[in-house]
mmCIF file of C-alpha atoms in Angstrom:
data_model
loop_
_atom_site.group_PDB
_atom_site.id
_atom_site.type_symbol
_atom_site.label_atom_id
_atom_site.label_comp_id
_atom_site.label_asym_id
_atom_site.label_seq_id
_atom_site.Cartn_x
_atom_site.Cartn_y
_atom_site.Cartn_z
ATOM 1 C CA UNK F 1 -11.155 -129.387 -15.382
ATOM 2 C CA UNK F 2 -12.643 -131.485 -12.619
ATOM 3 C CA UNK F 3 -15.732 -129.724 -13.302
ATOM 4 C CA UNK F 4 -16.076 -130.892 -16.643
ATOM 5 C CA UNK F 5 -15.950 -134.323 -15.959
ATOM 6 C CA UNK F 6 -18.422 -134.613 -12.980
ATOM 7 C CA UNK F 7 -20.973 -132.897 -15.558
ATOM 8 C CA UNK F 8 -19.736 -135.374 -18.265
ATOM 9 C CA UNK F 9 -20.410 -138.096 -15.391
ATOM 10 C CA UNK F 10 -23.758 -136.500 -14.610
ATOM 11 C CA UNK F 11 -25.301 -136.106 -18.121
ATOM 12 C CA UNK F 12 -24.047 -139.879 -18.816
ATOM 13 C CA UNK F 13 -25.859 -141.033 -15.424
ATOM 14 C CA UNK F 14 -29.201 -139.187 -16.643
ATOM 15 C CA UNK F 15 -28.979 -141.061 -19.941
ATOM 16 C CA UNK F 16 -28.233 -144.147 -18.707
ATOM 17 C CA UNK F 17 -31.656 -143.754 -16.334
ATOM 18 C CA UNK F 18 -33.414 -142.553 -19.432
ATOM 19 C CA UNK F 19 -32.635 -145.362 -20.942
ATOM 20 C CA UNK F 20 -34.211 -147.698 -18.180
ATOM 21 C CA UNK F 21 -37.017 -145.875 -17.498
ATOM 22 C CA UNK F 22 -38.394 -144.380 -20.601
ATOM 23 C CA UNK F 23 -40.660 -146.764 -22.546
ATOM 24 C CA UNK F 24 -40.500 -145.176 -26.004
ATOM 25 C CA UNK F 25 -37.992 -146.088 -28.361
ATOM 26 C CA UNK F 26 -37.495 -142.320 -29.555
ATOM 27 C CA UNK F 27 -36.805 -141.020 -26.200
ATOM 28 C CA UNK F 28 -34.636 -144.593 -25.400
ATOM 29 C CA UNK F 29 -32.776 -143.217 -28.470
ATOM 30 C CA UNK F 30 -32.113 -139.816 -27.231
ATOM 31 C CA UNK F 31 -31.204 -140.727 -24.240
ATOM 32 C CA UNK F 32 -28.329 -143.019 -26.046
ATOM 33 C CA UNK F 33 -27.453 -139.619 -27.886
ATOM 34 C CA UNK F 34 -27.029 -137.680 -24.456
ATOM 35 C CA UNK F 35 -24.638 -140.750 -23.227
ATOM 36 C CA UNK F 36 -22.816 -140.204 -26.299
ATOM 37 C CA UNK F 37 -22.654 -136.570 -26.162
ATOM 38 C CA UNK F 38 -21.309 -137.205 -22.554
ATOM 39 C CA UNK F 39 -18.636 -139.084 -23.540
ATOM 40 C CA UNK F 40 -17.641 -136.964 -26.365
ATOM 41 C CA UNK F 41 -17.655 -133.804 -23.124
ATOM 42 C CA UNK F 42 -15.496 -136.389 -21.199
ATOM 43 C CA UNK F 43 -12.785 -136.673 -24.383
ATOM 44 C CA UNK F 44 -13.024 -133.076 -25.049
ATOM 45 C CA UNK F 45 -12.513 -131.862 -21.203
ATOM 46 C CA UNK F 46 -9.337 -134.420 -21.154
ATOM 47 C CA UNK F 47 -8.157 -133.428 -24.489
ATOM 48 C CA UNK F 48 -8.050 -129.811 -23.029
ATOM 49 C CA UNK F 49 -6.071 -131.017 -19.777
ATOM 50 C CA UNK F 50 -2.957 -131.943 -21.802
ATOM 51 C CA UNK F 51 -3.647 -130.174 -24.509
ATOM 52 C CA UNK F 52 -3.495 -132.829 -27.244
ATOM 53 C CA UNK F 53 -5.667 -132.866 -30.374
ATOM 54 C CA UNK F 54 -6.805 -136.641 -29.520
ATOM 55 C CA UNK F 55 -9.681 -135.723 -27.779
ATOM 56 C CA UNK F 56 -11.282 -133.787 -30.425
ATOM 57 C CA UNK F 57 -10.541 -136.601 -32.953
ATOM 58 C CA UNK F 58 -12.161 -139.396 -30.555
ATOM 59 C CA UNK F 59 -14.879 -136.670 -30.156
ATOM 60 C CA UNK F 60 -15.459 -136.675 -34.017
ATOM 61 C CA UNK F 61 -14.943 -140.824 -34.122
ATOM 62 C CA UNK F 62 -18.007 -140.316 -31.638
ATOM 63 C CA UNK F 63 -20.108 -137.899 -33.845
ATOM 64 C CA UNK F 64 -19.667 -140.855 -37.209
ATOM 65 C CA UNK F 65 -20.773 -143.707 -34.396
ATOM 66 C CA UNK F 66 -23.806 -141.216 -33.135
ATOM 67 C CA UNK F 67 -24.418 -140.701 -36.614
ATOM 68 C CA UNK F 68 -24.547 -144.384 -37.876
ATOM 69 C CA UNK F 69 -26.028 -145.704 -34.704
ATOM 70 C CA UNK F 70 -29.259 -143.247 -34.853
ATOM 71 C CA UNK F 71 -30.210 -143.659 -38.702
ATOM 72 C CA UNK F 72 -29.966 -147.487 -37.977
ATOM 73 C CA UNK F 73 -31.947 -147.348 -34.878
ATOM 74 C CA UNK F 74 -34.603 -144.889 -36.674
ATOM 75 C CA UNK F 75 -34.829 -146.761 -38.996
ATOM 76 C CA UNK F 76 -35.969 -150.132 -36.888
ATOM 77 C CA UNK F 77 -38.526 -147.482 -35.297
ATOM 78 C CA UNK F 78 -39.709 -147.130 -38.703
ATOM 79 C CA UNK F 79 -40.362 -151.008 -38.999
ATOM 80 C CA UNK F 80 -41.346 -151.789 -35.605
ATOM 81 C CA UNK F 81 -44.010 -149.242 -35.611
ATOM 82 C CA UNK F 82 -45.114 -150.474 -39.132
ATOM 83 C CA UNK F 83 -45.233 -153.620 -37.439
ATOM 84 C CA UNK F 84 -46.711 -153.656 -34.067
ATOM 85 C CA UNK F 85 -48.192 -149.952 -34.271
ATOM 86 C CA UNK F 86 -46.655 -148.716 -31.467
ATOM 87 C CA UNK F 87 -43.439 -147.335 -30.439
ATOM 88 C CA UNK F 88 -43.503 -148.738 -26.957
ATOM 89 C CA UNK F 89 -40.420 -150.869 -26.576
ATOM 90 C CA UNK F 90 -42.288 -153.383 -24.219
ATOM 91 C CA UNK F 91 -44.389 -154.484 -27.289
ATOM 92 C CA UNK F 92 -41.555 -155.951 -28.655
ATOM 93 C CA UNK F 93 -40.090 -157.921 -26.026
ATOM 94 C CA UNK F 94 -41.160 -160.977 -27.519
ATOM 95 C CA UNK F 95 -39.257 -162.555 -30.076
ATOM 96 C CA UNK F 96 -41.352 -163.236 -33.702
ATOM 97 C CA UNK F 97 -43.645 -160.787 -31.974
ATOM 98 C CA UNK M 1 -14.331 -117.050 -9.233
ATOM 99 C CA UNK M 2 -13.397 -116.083 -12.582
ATOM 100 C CA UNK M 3 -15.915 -115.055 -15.495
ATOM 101 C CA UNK M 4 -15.158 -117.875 -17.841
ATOM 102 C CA UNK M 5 -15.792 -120.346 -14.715
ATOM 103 C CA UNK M 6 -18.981 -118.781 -14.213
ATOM 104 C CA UNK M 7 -20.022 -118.635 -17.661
ATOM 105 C CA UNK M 8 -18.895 -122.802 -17.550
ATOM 106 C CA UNK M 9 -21.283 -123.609 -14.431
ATOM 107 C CA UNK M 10 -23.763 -121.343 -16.018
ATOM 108 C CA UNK M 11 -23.555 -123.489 -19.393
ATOM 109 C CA UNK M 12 -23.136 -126.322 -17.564
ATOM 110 C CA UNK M 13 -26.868 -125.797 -15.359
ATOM 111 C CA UNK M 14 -28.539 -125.130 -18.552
ATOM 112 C CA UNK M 15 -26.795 -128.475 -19.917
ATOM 113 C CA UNK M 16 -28.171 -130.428 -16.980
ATOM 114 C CA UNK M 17 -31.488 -128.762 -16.464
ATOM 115 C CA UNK M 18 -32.262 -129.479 -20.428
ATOM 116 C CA UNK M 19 -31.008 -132.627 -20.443
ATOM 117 C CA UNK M 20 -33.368 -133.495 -17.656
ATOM 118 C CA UNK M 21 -36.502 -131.898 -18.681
ATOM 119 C CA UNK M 22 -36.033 -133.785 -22.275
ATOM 120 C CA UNK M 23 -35.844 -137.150 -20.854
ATOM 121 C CA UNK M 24 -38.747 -136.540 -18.565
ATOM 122 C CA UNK M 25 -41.380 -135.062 -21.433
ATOM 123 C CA UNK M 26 -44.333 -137.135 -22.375
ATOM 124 C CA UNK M 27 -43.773 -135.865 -25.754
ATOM 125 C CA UNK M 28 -41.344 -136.236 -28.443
ATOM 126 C CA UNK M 29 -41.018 -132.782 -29.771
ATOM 127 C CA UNK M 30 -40.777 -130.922 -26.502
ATOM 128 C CA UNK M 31 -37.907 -133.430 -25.476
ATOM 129 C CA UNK M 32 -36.506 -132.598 -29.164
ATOM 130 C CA UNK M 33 -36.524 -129.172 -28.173
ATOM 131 C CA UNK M 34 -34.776 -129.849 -24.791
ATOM 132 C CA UNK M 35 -32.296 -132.026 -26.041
ATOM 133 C CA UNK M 36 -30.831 -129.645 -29.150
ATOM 134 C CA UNK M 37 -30.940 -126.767 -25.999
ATOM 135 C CA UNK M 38 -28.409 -129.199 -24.219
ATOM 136 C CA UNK M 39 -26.305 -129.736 -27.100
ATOM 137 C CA UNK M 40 -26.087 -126.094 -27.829
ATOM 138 C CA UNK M 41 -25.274 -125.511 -24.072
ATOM 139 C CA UNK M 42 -22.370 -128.561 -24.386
ATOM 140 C CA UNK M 43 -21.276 -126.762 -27.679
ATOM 141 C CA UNK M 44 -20.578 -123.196 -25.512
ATOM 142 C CA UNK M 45 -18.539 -125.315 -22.979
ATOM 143 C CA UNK M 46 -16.513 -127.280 -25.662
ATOM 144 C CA UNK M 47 -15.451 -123.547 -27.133
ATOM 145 C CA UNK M 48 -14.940 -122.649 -23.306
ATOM 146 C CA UNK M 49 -12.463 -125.095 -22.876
ATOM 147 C CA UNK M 50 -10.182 -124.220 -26.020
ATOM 148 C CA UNK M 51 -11.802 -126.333 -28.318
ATOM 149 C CA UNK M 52 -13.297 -124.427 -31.089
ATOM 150 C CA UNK M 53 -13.449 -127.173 -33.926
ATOM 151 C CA UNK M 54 -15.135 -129.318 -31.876
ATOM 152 C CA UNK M 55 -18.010 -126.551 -30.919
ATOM 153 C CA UNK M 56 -18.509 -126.354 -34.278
ATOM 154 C CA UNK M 57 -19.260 -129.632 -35.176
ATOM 155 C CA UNK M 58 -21.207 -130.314 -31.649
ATOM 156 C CA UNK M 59 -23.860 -127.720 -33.715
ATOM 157 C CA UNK M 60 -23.395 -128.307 -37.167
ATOM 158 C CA UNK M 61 -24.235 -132.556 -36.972
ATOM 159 C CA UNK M 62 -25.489 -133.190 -33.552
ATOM 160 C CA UNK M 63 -28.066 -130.135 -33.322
ATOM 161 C CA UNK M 64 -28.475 -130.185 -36.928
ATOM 162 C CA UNK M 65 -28.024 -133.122 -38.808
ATOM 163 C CA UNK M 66 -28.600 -135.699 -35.878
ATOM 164 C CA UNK M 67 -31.678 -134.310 -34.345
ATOM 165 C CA UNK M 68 -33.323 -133.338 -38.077
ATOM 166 C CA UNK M 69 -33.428 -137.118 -37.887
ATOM 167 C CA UNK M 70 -35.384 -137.565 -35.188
ATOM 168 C CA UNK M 71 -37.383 -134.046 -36.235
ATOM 169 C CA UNK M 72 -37.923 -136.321 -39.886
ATOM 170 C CA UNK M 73 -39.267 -139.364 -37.736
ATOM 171 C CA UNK M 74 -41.646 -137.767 -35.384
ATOM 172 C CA UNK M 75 -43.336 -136.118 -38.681
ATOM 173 C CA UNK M 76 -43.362 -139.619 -40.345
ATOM 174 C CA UNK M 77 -45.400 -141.204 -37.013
ATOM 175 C CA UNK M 78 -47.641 -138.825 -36.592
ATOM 176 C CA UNK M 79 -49.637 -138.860 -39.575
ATOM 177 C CA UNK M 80 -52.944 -139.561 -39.389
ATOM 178 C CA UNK M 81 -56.449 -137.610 -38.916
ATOM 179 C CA UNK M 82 -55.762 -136.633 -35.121
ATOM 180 C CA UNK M 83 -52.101 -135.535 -35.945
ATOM 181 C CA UNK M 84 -53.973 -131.483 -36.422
ATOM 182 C CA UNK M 85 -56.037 -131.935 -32.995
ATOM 183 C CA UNK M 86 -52.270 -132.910 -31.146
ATOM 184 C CA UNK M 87 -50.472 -130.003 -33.180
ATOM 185 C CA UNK M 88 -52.708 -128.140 -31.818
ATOM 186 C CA UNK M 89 -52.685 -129.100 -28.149
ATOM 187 C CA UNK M 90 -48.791 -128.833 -28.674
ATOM 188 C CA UNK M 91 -48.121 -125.596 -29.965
ATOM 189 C CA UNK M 92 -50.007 -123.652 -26.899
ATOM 190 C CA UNK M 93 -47.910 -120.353 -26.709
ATOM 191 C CA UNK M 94 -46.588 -121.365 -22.769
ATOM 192 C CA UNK M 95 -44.215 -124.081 -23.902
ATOM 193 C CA UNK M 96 -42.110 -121.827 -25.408
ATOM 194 C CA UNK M 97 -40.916 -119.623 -22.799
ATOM 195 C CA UNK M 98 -38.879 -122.242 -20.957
ATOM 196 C CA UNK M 99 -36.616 -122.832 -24.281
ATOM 197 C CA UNK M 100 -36.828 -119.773 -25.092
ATOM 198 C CA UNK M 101 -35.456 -118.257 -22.079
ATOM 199 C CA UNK M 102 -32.796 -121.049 -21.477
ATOM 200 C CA UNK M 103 -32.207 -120.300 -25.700
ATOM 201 C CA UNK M 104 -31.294 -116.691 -24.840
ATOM 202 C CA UNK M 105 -29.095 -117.120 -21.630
ATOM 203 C CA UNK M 106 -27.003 -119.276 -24.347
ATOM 204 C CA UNK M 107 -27.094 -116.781 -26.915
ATOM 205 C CA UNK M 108 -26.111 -114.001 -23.970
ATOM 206 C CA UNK M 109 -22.898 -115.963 -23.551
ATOM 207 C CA UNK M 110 -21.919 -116.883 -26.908
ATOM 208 C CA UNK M 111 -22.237 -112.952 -27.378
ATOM 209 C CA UNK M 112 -20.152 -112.544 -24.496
ATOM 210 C CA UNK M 113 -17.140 -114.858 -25.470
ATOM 211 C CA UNK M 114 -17.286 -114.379 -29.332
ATOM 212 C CA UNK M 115 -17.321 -110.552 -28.843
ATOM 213 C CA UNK M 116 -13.782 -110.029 -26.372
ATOM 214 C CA UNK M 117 -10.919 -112.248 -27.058
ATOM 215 C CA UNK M 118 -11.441 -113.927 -23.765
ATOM 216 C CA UNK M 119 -9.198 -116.330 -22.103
ATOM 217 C CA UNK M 120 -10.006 -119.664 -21.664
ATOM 218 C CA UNK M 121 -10.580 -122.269 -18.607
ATOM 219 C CA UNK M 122 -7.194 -123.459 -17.129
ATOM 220 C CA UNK M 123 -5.676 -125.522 -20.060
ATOM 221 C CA UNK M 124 -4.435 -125.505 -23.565
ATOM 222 C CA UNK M 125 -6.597 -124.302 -26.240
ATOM 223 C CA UNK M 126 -6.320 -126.809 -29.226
ATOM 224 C CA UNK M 127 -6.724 -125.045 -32.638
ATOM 225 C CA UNK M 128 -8.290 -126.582 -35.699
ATOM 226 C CA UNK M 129 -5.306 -126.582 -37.532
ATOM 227 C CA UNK M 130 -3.649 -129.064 -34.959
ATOM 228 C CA UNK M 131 -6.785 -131.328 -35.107
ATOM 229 C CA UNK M 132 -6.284 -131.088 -38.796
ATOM 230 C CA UNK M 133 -2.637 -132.442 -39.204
ATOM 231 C CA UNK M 134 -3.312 -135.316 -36.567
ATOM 232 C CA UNK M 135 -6.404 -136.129 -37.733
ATOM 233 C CA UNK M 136 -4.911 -137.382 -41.452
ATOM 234 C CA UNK M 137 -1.233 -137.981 -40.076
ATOM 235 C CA UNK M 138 -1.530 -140.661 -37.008
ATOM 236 C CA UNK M 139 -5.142 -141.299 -37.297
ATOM 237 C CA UNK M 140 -5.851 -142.058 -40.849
ATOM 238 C CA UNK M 141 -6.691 -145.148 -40.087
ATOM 239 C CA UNK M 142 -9.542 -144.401 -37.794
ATOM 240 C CA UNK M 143 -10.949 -141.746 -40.787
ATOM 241 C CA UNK M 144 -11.120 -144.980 -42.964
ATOM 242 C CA UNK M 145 -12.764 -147.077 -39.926
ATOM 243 C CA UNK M 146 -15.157 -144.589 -39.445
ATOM 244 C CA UNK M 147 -15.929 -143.774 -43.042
ATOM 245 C CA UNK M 148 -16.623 -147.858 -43.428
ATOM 246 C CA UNK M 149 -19.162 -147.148 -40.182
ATOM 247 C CA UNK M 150 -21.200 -144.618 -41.656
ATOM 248 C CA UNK M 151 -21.204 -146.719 -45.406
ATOM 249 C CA UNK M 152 -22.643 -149.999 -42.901
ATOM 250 C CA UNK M 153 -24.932 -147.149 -41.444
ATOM 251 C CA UNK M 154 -26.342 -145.829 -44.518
ATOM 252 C CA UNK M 155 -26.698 -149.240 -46.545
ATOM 253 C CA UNK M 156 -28.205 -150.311 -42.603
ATOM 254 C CA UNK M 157 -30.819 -147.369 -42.773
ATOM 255 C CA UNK M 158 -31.451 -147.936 -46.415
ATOM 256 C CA UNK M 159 -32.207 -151.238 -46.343
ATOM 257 C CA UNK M 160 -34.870 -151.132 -43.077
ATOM 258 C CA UNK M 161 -36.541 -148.008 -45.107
ATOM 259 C CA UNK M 162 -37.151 -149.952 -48.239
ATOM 260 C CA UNK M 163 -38.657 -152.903 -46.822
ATOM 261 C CA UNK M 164 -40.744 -150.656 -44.759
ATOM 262 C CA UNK M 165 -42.130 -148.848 -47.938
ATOM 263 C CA UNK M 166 -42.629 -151.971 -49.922
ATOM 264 C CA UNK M 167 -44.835 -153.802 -46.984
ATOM 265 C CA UNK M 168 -46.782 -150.970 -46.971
ATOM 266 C CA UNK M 169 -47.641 -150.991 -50.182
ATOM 267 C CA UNK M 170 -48.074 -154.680 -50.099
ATOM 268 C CA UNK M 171 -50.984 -154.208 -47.303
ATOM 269 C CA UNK M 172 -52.330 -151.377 -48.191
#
């Protein structure tokens, strides 16, 4: 069981450095998802341990957030590449930009 | 070391390994491709450790539904004239070997556990069923919450993609 949360901690760290690093808004976006996905591992691994059904309930609350939070954020994509022309997320920095 | 361990750290170095190589591709697809290899390789684990219902949904909406999303996007930015030159630098025959082989180590151990009635990892398997009666007995409450999240989410996403449309066809 420990096993399955170090990965869960290990996919979450490589997100969270995706996140940082990556300069384009679809990959900043995936790398949310893989945080997300690595939380949902961390619920599920838990959920096993004491074999309760919570975990795969707060791993399905997880799926509706993933769910809502990507068509949002695709959609801003949309506009801020209609906008600027570029998906690079330094571009937009600026505020009114 | 027991099989099911070793078909765990086996799912779980395809998990990282994927996960890894999508976040450090230049380009969207291959990460795409990357990415829905991880999620398959986090859906084998969640059925590893007794948690069948939630396997099946890991494929069904993340590696469908979610990343047909982003799939939908990537076709929508990359129109243009040079959009057939990059297809064509992208589809080169070597860049599918990599997901392909990490595809059928996956597909080797979903084989594997759907064909014997294997044990599980060290814990309690949680059936469906359970999931089922919890999820609309205790939790109701969170079904509604979430149910008002993806409503804000879809009137969210509507809204951005009709003001996106009209501008265009304001400049344009």
């Amino acid at each position: 069981m420990e096993q399955g949360l170090v990965l869960a901690a290990l996919l979450f760290a490589m997100g969270l450095v995706g996140v940082m690093v990556r300069r384009n808004i679809i990959l900043i976006l995936m790398s949310v998802e893989v945080m997300l996905n690595a939380c949902g591992l961390a619920f599920i691994v838990a959920g096993a341990r004491w074999g309760q059904a919570d975990g795969q309930i707060m791993f399905m609350l997880i799926l509706a957030i993933a769910a809502a939070e990507v068509s949002v954020g695709l959609g801003l994509l949309l506009q801020v590449h209609r906008r600027l022309g570029s998906i690079d997320i330094d571009k937009t920095s600026r505020l009114k930009g | 070391m027991s099989v099911e361990l070793f078909l765990f750290y086996m799912a779980a170095t395809i998990s990282l390994v994927s996960t890894v190589l999508a976040l450090t591709r230049y380009n969207a697809t291959h990460a795409l491709i990357y990415l829905i290899i991880s999620l398959l390789a986090s859906a084998i684990i969640f059925y590893l450790v007794g948690a069948p219902f939630a396997a099946v949904l890991e494929i069904v909406i993340y590696a469908g539904a979610i990343m047909v999303l982003f799939v939908f996007v990537v076709m929508m930015l990359n129109l243009g004239a040079q959009g057939d030159t990059l297809e064509h630098e992208w589809l080169k025959p070597g860049m599918w070997i990599l997901p392909t082989f990490l595809c059928l180590i996956l597909f080797m151990e979903m084989v594997y556990v759907l064909s014997g009635s294997s044990h599980l990892l060290p814990g309690t398997a949680v059936s469906p069923k359970e999931v089922g009666i919890k999820l609309y007995g205790p939790y109701v409450l969170a079904v509604e919450i979430a149910s008002m999240l993806l409503l804000a989410g879809l009137v969210g996403a509507y809204h951005l993609g009709r003001r996106y449309l009209m501008d265009s066809r304001g400049e344009d």
